[in-house]
Short mmCIF file of C-alpha atoms and ligand atoms in Angstrom, two decimals:
data_model
loop_
_atom_site.label_atom_id
_atom_site.label_comp_id
_atom_site.label_asym_id
_atom_site.label_seq_id
_atom_site.Cartn_x
_atom_site.Cartn_y
_atom_site.Cartn_z
CA MET A 29 -12.17 -22.60 -17.30
CA TRP A 30 -13.70 -23.31 -14.20
CA MET A 31 -12.01 -20.65 -12.49
CA ARG A 32 -13.48 -18.09 -14.81
CA ASP A 33 -16.56 -19.28 -13.99
CA ASP A 34 -15.77 -18.63 -10.33
CA LEU A 35 -15.82 -14.88 -11.03
CA GLU A 36 -18.98 -12.32 -10.70
CA ARG A 37 -16.22 -10.17 -12.91
CA ILE A 38 -12.71 -9.19 -13.60
CA LEU A 39 -11.47 -5.88 -12.50
CA PHE A 40 -7.96 -5.80 -14.71
CA HIS A 41 -7.10 -7.65 -17.39
CA GLU A 42 -3.42 -9.16 -17.54
CA THR A 43 -2.50 -6.40 -20.37
CA THR A 44 -4.09 -3.39 -17.64
CA ILE A 45 -1.82 -4.99 -14.96
CA LEU A 46 1.07 -4.99 -16.46
CA ALA A 47 1.65 -1.90 -18.36
CA ARG A 48 0.56 -0.52 -14.88
CA LEU A 49 3.53 -2.20 -13.39
CA ASP A 50 5.65 -0.94 -16.59
CA GLU A 51 5.30 2.43 -15.07
CA LEU A 52 5.85 1.05 -11.14
CA ALA A 53 8.98 -0.26 -11.83
CA GLU A 54 10.54 2.93 -13.86
CA GLN A 55 9.58 5.05 -10.58
CA ILE A 56 11.52 2.85 -7.89
CA THR A 57 14.05 2.07 -10.30
CA ARG A 58 14.15 5.85 -9.91
CA ASP A 59 13.77 6.49 -6.63
CA HIS A 60 16.37 3.49 -5.49
CA LEU A 61 19.50 4.05 -7.62
CA GLY A 62 22.60 3.91 -5.77
CA LYS A 63 21.10 3.25 -2.87
CA ASP A 64 21.52 -1.13 -1.44
CA LEU A 65 17.89 -1.84 -2.31
CA SER A 66 16.61 -5.23 -0.31
CA VAL A 67 12.64 -6.13 -1.48
CA VAL A 68 11.28 -7.86 1.16
CA VAL A 69 8.04 -9.91 -0.80
CA ILE A 70 4.84 -10.46 1.55
CA LEU A 71 4.22 -14.49 0.84
CA HIS A 72 1.74 -15.70 -0.26
CA GLY A 73 -0.11 -13.44 -1.83
CA GLY A 74 2.90 -11.00 -3.23
CA MET A 75 4.67 -13.39 -5.37
CA VAL A 76 3.04 -12.86 -8.44
CA LEU A 77 3.59 -9.12 -8.69
CA MET A 78 7.41 -10.06 -7.67
CA ALA A 79 7.96 -12.12 -10.55
CA ASP A 80 6.11 -9.38 -12.85
CA LEU A 81 7.28 -6.30 -11.22
CA LEU A 82 10.70 -7.01 -10.04
CA ARG A 83 11.67 -8.39 -13.96
CA ARG A 84 10.99 -4.77 -14.80
CA VAL A 85 13.51 -3.24 -11.64
CA HIS A 86 16.47 -2.33 -13.92
CA MET A 87 18.97 -2.16 -11.57
CA PRO A 88 20.54 -4.51 -8.35
CA LEU A 89 19.19 -6.26 -5.59
CA LEU A 90 17.97 -8.17 -2.99
CA ILE A 91 15.04 -10.32 -2.63
CA GLU A 92 13.51 -11.37 0.31
CA THR A 93 10.55 -13.31 1.60
CA LEU A 94 9.02 -13.48 4.83
CA THR A 95 5.67 -14.80 5.29
CA ALA A 96 2.57 -12.99 7.18
CA SER A 97 -0.60 -12.64 7.08
CA SER A 98 -4.20 -11.16 9.10
CA TYR A 99 -6.72 -13.35 6.85
CA HIS A 100 -6.81 -16.85 8.33
CA GLY A 101 -8.89 -18.58 5.27
CA GLY A 102 -12.07 -16.75 4.97
CA THR A 103 -13.00 -13.55 3.59
CA ALA A 104 -12.36 -10.78 5.99
CA SER A 105 -8.90 -9.39 7.60
CA LYS A 106 -9.22 -11.27 11.39
CA GLY A 107 -7.17 -8.48 12.92
CA VAL A 108 -3.77 -10.51 14.06
CA VAL A 109 -1.63 -10.73 11.89
CA ASP A 110 1.22 -13.81 11.74
CA LEU A 111 4.39 -13.19 11.54
CA ARG A 112 7.39 -14.91 13.55
CA GLU A 113 10.66 -12.39 14.05
CA GLU A 114 12.93 -15.09 13.47
CA GLY A 115 12.30 -15.35 9.76
CA LEU A 116 13.16 -11.52 9.37
CA PRO A 117 15.27 -11.12 6.83
CA ASP A 118 18.58 -9.59 7.49
CA VAL A 119 17.91 -5.75 5.62
CA ARG A 120 20.39 -4.20 8.45
CA GLY A 121 21.71 -0.47 6.65
CA ARG A 122 19.82 -1.67 3.62
CA HIS A 123 16.45 0.64 2.25
CA VAL A 124 13.53 -1.87 1.95
CA LEU A 125 11.00 -2.03 -0.35
CA ILE A 126 8.14 -3.62 0.80
CA LEU A 127 6.05 -5.75 -1.47
CA ASP A 128 2.66 -7.14 -0.93
CA ASP A 129 -1.01 -7.73 -3.24
CA ILE A 130 -3.19 -5.85 -0.94
CA LEU A 131 -3.53 -2.92 1.08
CA ASP A 132 -6.57 -4.01 2.96
CA THR A 133 -6.44 -2.99 6.56
CA GLY A 134 -2.91 -2.02 6.89
CA LEU A 135 -2.45 -4.15 9.31
CA THR A 136 0.20 -6.74 7.80
CA LEU A 137 2.10 -3.74 6.08
CA ALA A 138 2.16 -1.83 9.60
CA THR A 139 3.65 -4.86 11.12
CA VAL A 140 5.91 -5.42 8.92
CA LYS A 141 7.42 -1.95 8.20
CA LYS A 142 7.61 -1.35 12.21
CA GLN A 143 9.79 -4.70 12.78
CA LEU A 144 11.97 -4.34 9.64
CA ILE A 145 12.74 -0.67 11.31
CA GLU A 146 13.08 -1.79 15.05
CA SER A 147 14.15 -5.32 14.58
CA GLY A 148 15.44 -5.60 11.28
CA GLY A 149 17.97 -2.40 11.24
CA ALA A 150 16.24 -0.74 8.17
CA GLU A 151 17.78 1.94 6.62
CA GLY A 152 14.38 2.88 5.17
CA VAL A 153 11.45 1.23 4.31
CA ARG A 154 9.21 2.33 1.84
CA THR A 155 6.15 -0.10 0.80
CA CYS A 156 4.68 -1.07 -2.58
CA VAL A 157 1.09 -2.65 -3.15
CA LEU A 158 -0.82 -3.73 -6.28
CA LEU A 159 -3.98 -2.63 -4.92
CA ARG A 160 -4.84 -0.10 -2.11
CA LYS A 161 -8.54 -0.51 -1.37
CA LYS A 162 -10.61 2.22 -0.46
CA LYS A 163 -12.01 2.17 2.60
CA GLU A 164 -11.44 3.70 6.28
CA ARG A 165 -8.23 2.01 8.31
CA PRO A 166 -8.05 0.82 12.36
CA VAL A 167 -4.77 2.22 11.31
CA ARG A 168 -2.42 4.73 9.92
CA VAL A 169 -0.96 3.29 6.51
CA GLY A 170 -0.17 4.35 3.29
CA ALA A 171 1.53 2.62 0.82
CA ASP A 172 4.00 4.62 -1.07
CA TYR A 173 3.49 2.96 -4.92
CA VAL A 174 0.15 1.67 -5.42
CA GLY A 175 -1.08 0.04 -8.86
CA PHE A 176 -4.96 0.52 -7.72
CA GLU A 177 -7.29 1.55 -6.27
CA ILE A 178 -10.32 -1.01 -5.42
CA GLY A 179 -13.46 -0.26 -3.83
CA ASP A 180 -14.53 -2.45 -0.52
CA GLU A 181 -14.61 -5.92 -1.76
CA PHE A 182 -12.83 -9.26 -1.54
CA VAL A 183 -11.09 -9.96 -4.45
CA VAL A 184 -9.06 -13.42 -6.49
CA GLY A 185 -6.07 -13.39 -8.77
CA TYR A 186 -2.69 -12.21 -9.66
CA GLY A 187 -1.47 -13.50 -6.66
CA LEU A 188 -5.04 -13.17 -4.27
CA ASP A 189 -6.85 -16.74 -2.86
CA PHE A 190 -9.66 -17.30 -2.15
CA ALA A 191 -9.02 -20.55 0.66
CA GLY A 192 -5.62 -20.82 -1.33
CA ARG A 193 -7.23 -20.79 -5.08
CA TYR A 194 -7.36 -18.58 -7.63
CA ARG A 195 -3.57 -17.31 -7.57
CA ASN A 196 -2.64 -18.35 -10.18
CA LEU A 197 -5.22 -16.87 -12.19
CA PRO A 198 -3.67 -14.54 -14.78
CA PHE A 199 -5.99 -11.06 -13.48
CA ILE A 200 -7.77 -10.46 -11.11
CA GLY A 201 -11.51 -10.43 -10.62
CA VAL A 202 -14.95 -10.21 -8.02
CA LEU A 203 -15.81 -13.51 -7.04
CA LYS A 204 -19.54 -14.64 -6.99
CA GLU A 205 -21.23 -14.64 -3.65
CA ASP A 206 -22.45 -18.40 -3.97
CA VAL A 207 -18.44 -19.50 -4.33
CA ILE A 208 -17.64 -17.88 -1.37
CA ARG A 209 -21.04 -18.90 0.58
CA GLY A 210 -21.12 -22.77 -1.06
CA GLU A 211 -17.23 -22.86 0.81
CA LEU A 212 -17.53 -20.91 3.71
CA ALA A 213 -19.86 -23.37 4.55
CA GLU A 214 -17.72 -26.59 3.32
CA LYS A 215 -15.52 -25.44 5.36
CA GLY A 216 -17.64 -24.44 8.22
CA VAL A 217 -15.49 -20.87 8.05
CA GLU A 218 -17.69 -18.07 9.25
P1 LIG B 324 -4.39 -6.60 5.85
O1 LIG B 324 -6.03 -6.02 6.04
O2 LIG B 324 -3.44 -6.22 6.49
O3 LIG B 324 -4.25 -7.76 4.67
O4 LIG B 324 -4.01 -4.76 5.10
C1 LIG B 324 -3.59 -7.80 3.62
C2 LIG B 324 -3.32 -9.24 3.53
O5 LIG B 324 -5.09 -9.76 3.63
C3 LIG B 324 -4.92 -10.76 2.18
N1 LIG B 324 -6.37 -9.58 1.62
C4 LIG B 324 -7.21 -10.15 0.57
N2 LIG B 324 -6.93 -11.82 -0.40
N3 LIG B 324 -8.87 -11.09 -1.32
C5 LIG B 324 -7.62 -12.51 -0.96
O6 LIG B 324 -7.43 -12.96 -1.92
C6 LIG B 324 -8.68 -9.88 -0.77
O7 LIG B 324 -9.18 -8.90 -1.25
C7 LIG B 324 -7.69 -9.66 0.04
N4 LIG B 324 -7.56 -8.05 1.25
C8 LIG B 324 -6.54 -8.99 1.52
C9 LIG B 324 -3.63 -10.69 1.57
O8 LIG B 324 -2.79 -12.00 2.24
C10 LIG B 324 -3.12 -9.06 1.73
O9 LIG B 324 -1.83 -9.77 1.89
#
């Protein structure tokens, strides 16, 4: 298990994550029943959450995706969100639930939410993240549905990557420092 060996510790096992998703899905279903719901999934990080969470939401909905990130290969936000307007899904008049893996600086969610309201014409926008880092944020953005709160550390697994890898780990954990340092040095990333 080379990927498991790269981890310093596991934060959330698969069974813990899935049990929490049962609760979140029930809440989301209750809050949106009878509404025209479009779920907008932020790729790539949100894709594992999307598959497991939405199969637990028992109501009709549309699934849209968009690609956005404020990370560019390292372990810290670069403070700039890559998001192209022509990639925005058509959510005019619909209730939107944005799904992302993690709320870190909050820039990604704030940017996507603003675009979906101002350019996309969404009727209402709520947000859902599996993880929220406990920290001071440069922008005032919260999440309406949060799986777990974690400390301000870099995590991987369950959709979250480091240099594109570890997304397919079924649990969430913290990488060993030397694995991060080795990879960054090899890529020449600061
Ligand atoms: P912001 O800072 O915009 O970041 O809230 C959200 C995006 O940044 C990525 N991110 C992480 N990726 N481990 C990761 O693998 C982390 O600890 C982490 N923190 C932020 C992620 O793509 C998220 O959507």
